Amino acid sequence: MSSYLARYRLGPITQAVMALGVLAAAAGALLDLPEDPTIVLVAGGLTLPLTLLALYGPLILSGRPALRVDETGILFGGRPPIQGRTTAFVPWSEIAEIYLFRVDHLVVRTTYIGLKGHDGRPAPLRPVLPESVARTFWHVPRDVVLASRPTYGYRLDKAAFVAAVAAHAEDTMVIDLTAVAAAQAPAGLPGLD
């Protein structure tokens, strides 16, 4: 049987942000600028990459799973800095459907994995998104959005994920809405409440 395992990594956007931080620090140190801009560029430029390394470095080096799909269920490894609060395991017996969906947040596109429980039971994951934010994801059922996790810190191999779900829970449907990649609707629009 085929399991799926995704480990934490520094993705291209994180690497680009880190590189921009280092460039800003170098510009502040090397250019002949007044004292205030130099301090801002050097301090800000170094703080950003060091913070990202502090958050993701231990997870990458430890080899902890960011997402695991096996015969027992799905393990969401959590995300820094609130990893303990967002780490969750959900057994197959509590999952009726899995939704894959994307949302555009200006320049960043985030993929989410959402779960739906059986027969109207509550979603099997504790919400990490506030209700007000969940209402802005207009293209996915609200209970699924509330029981979802973003794929921060790792790359989701959609084909391998779907194959692992099919191998371990053939009755669990995977609903792929990633082609939509809807822009997040502004809060307060009619019909979202």
CSV table of C-alpha atoms in Angstrom, one decimal:
chain,number,residue,atom,x,y,z
A,1,MET,CA,0.0,0.0,0.0
A,2,SER,CA,1.2,3.4,-0.9
A,3,SER,CA,1.6,6.0,1.8
A,4,TYR,CA,2.2,9.7,1.3
A,5,LEU,CA,4.7,11.8,3.2
A,6,ALA,CA,5.6,15.4,2.7
A,7,ARG,CA,8.4,16.9,4.8
A,8,TYR,CA,9.0,20.6,5.7
A,9,ARG,CA,11.2,22.6,3.3
A,10,LEU,CA,11.9,26.2,2.4
A,11,GLY,CA,9.8,26.8,-0.7
A,12,PRO,CA,10.6,29.3,-3.5
A,13,ILE,CA,8.6,32.2,-2.0
A,14,THR,CA,10.3,31.7,1.4
A,15,GLN,CA,13.7,31.5,-0.3
A,16,ALA,CA,12.9,34.7,-2.4
A,17,VAL,CA,11.9,36.6,0.8
A,18,MET,CA,15.1,35.5,2.5
A,19,ALA,CA,17.2,36.5,-0.4
A,20,LEU,CA,15.5,40.0,-0.5
A,21,GLY,CA,16.2,40.3,3.2
A,22,VAL,CA,19.9,39.5,2.7
A,23,LEU,CA,20.1,41.9,-0.3
A,24,ALA,CA,18.5,44.7,1.8
A,25,ALA,CA,21.0,44.1,4.6
A,26,ALA,CA,23.9,44.1,2.1
A,27,ALA,CA,22.6,47.3,0.5
A,28,GLY,CA,22.3,49.0,3.9
A,29,ALA,CA,25.9,47.9,4.8
A,30,LEU,CA,27.6,48.7,1.5
A,31,LEU,CA,25.8,51.8,0.3
A,32,ASP,CA,26.8,55.2,1.6
A,33,LEU,CA,23.4,56.1,3.1
A,34,PRO,CA,22.5,58.2,6.1
A,35,GLU,CA,22.5,56.4,9.5
A,36,ASP,CA,18.7,55.8,9.8
A,37,PRO,CA,18.1,54.1,6.5
A,38,THR,CA,21.2,52.0,7.0
A,39,ILE,CA,20.0,50.7,10.4
A,40,VAL,CA,16.6,49.9,9.0
A,41,LEU,CA,18.0,48.1,5.9
A,42,VAL,CA,20.5,46.1,7.9
A,43,ALA,CA,18.3,45.3,10.9
A,44,GLY,CA,15.2,44.6,8.8
A,45,GLY,CA,17.1,42.7,6.2
A,46,LEU,CA,18.7,40.4,8.7
A,47,THR,CA,15.7,39.9,10.9
A,48,LEU,CA,13.5,38.5,8.2
A,49,PRO,CA,15.6,35.6,7.0
A,50,LEU,CA,16.8,34.8,10.6
A,51,THR,CA,13.1,34.7,11.7
A,52,LEU,CA,12.2,32.3,8.9
A,53,LEU,CA,15.1,30.1,9.7
A,54,ALA,CA,14.2,30.1,13.4
A,55,LEU,CA,10.6,29.0,12.5
A,56,TYR,CA,11.3,26.4,9.8
A,57,GLY,CA,14.9,25.3,10.5
A,58,PRO,CA,14.1,23.0,13.4
A,59,LEU,CA,11.2,21.4,11.6
A,60,ILE,CA,13.3,20.8,8.4
A,61,LEU,CA,16.3,19.5,10.3
A,62,SER,CA,14.2,17.2,12.6
A,63,GLY,CA,12.7,15.5,9.5
A,64,ARG,CA,9.2,15.8,11.1
A,65,PRO,CA,6.3,15.1,8.7
A,66,ALA,CA,4.4,18.1,7.4
A,67,LEU,CA,1.7,15.8,6.1
A,68,ARG,CA,1.4,12.1,6.2
A,69,VAL,CA,-1.3,9.9,4.7
A,70,ASP,CA,-1.2,6.2,5.7
A,71,GLU,CA,-3.4,3.3,6.7
A,72,THR,CA,-4.4,4.9,10.0
A,73,GLY,CA,-5.5,8.3,8.6
A,74,ILE,CA,-4.1,11.8,7.9
A,75,LEU,CA,-1.5,13.6,10.1
A,76,PHE,CA,-1.2,17.4,9.7
A,77,GLY,CA,2.2,18.3,11.0
A,78,GLY,CA,1.2,21.9,12.0
A,79,ARG,CA,2.8,25.1,11.1
A,80,PRO,CA,5.2,27.4,12.9
A,81,PRO,CA,5.0,29.3,15.2
A,82,ILE,CA,1.8,27.6,16.4
A,83,GLN,CA,2.8,24.0,15.5
A,84,GLY,CA,1.5,22.5,18.7
A,85,ARG,CA,-1.9,24.0,18.2
A,86,THR,CA,-2.2,23.1,14.5
A,87,THR,CA,-0.8,19.6,14.6
A,88,ALA,CA,-3.6,17.1,14.3
A,89,PHE,CA,-4.3,13.5,13.4
A,90,VAL,CA,-7.6,12.5,11.9
A,91,PRO,CA,-8.5,8.7,11.4
A,92,TRP,CA,-10.2,7.5,8.3
A,93,SER,CA,-13.3,6.6,10.2
A,94,GLU,CA,-14.0,10.3,10.8
A,95,ILE,CA,-13.4,11.5,7.2
A,96,ALA,CA,-16.1,11.4,4.5
A,97,GLU,CA,-14.6,13.8,2.0
A,98,ILE,CA,-11.4,15.6,1.4
A,99,TYR,CA,-11.4,19.0,-0.4
A,100,LEU,CA,-8.3,20.4,-2.1
A,101,PHE,CA,-8.7,24.1,-2.7
A,102,ARG,CA,-6.7,27.2,-3.4
A,103,VAL,CA,-7.1,30.8,-2.6
A,104,ASP,CA,-5.3,33.8,-4.0
A,105,HIS,CA,-4.0,36.3,-1.4
A,106,LEU,CA,-2.8,39.1,-3.6
A,107,VAL,CA,0.6,37.7,-4.8
A,108,VAL,CA,0.6,34.4,-2.9
A,109,ARG,CA,-1.6,31.4,-3.8
A,110,THR,CA,-2.2,29.1,-0.9
A,111,THR,CA,-3.4,25.5,-1.2
A,112,TYR,CA,-5.6,24.1,1.6
A,113,ILE,CA,-6.7,20.6,2.5
A,114,GLY,CA,-10.1,20.5,4.1
A,115,LEU,CA,-12.0,17.6,5.7
A,116,LYS,CA,-15.7,16.9,6.0
A,117,GLY,CA,-17.1,14.4,8.5
A,118,HIS,CA,-19.8,11.7,8.0
A,119,ASP,CA,-23.5,12.3,8.1
A,120,GLY,CA,-23.6,15.9,9.2
A,121,ARG,CA,-21.2,15.2,12.1
A,122,PRO,CA,-18.9,18.1,13.0
A,123,ALA,CA,-15.8,18.4,11.0
A,124,PRO,CA,-13.0,16.3,12.4
A,125,LEU,CA,-10.4,19.1,12.7
A,126,ARG,CA,-10.5,22.0,15.2
A,127,PRO,CA,-10.8,25.3,13.4
A,128,VAL,CA,-7.6,27.4,13.1
A,129,LEU,CA,-9.3,30.1,10.9
A,130,PRO,CA,-11.7,32.6,12.4
A,131,GLU,CA,-15.3,32.4,11.2
A,132,SER,CA,-15.0,35.8,9.7
A,133,VAL,CA,-12.1,34.6,7.5
A,134,ALA,CA,-13.9,31.3,6.6
A,135,ARG,CA,-16.8,33.3,5.2
A,136,THR,CA,-14.5,34.9,2.6
A,137,PHE,CA,-13.7,31.5,1.0
A,138,TRP,CA,-16.9,31.6,-1.1
A,139,HIS,CA,-16.2,28.5,-3.3
A,140,VAL,CA,-15.9,25.9,-0.6
A,141,PRO,CA,-18.4,24.8,2.1
A,142,ARG,CA,-17.8,26.8,5.3
A,143,ASP,CA,-17.6,23.7,7.5
A,144,VAL,CA,-14.8,22.4,5.2
A,145,VAL,CA,-12.9,25.7,5.4
A,146,LEU,CA,-13.1,25.6,9.2
A,147,ALA,CA,-11.8,22.1,9.1
A,148,SER,CA,-8.9,22.8,6.8
A,149,ARG,CA,-5.1,23.3,7.0
A,150,PRO,CA,-3.0,25.4,4.6
A,151,THR,CA,0.0,23.7,3.0
A,152,TYR,CA,2.6,26.0,4.5
A,153,GLY,CA,6.2,24.8,4.6
A,154,TYR,CA,5.8,21.9,2.2
A,155,ARG,CA,4.8,21.2,-1.4
A,156,LEU,CA,1.7,19.1,-1.9
A,157,ASP,CA,2.1,16.5,-4.6
A,158,LYS,CA,-1.5,16.3,-5.5
A,159,ALA,CA,-1.3,13.0,-7.5
A,160,ALA,CA,0.6,11.1,-4.8
A,161,PHE,CA,-1.8,12.5,-2.1
A,162,VAL,CA,-4.9,11.3,-4.1
A,163,ALA,CA,-3.3,7.9,-4.8
A,164,ALA,CA,-2.5,7.4,-1.1
A,165,VAL,CA,-6.1,8.3,-0.1
A,166,ALA,CA,-7.4,5.9,-2.7
A,167,ALA,CA,-5.1,3.1,-1.4
A,168,HIS,CA,-6.0,3.5,2.2
A,169,ALA,CA,-9.6,4.9,2.2
A,170,GLU,CA,-11.3,4.0,-1.1
A,171,ASP,CA,-14.7,5.2,0.2
A,172,THR,CA,-13.3,8.7,1.0
A,173,MET,CA,-13.9,11.1,-1.9
A,174,VAL,CA,-11.2,13.7,-2.8
A,175,ILE,CA,-12.8,16.8,-4.3
A,176,ASP,CA,-10.3,18.9,-6.2
A,177,LEU,CA,-11.2,22.5,-6.5
A,178,THR,CA,-7.6,23.7,-7.0
A,179,ALA,CA,-8.3,24.7,-10.6
A,180,VAL,CA,-10.6,27.5,-9.4
A,181,ALA,CA,-7.9,29.3,-7.2
A,182,ALA,CA,-10.5,31.9,-6.3
A,183,ALA,CA,-9.6,35.3,-4.9
A,184,GLN,CA,-10.6,35.7,-1.3
A,185,ALA,CA,-13.9,37.7,-1.2
A,186,PRO,CA,-13.8,40.8,0.9
A,187,ALA,CA,-15.6,40.3,4.3
A,188,GLY,CA,-19.0,41.9,4.5
A,189,LEU,CA,-20.2,41.2,0.9
A,190,PRO,CA,-23.9,40.3,0.6
A,191,GLY,CA,-24.4,36.5,0.6
A,192,LEU,CA,-21.4,35.7,2.6
A,193,ASP,CA,-23.1,36.0,6.0
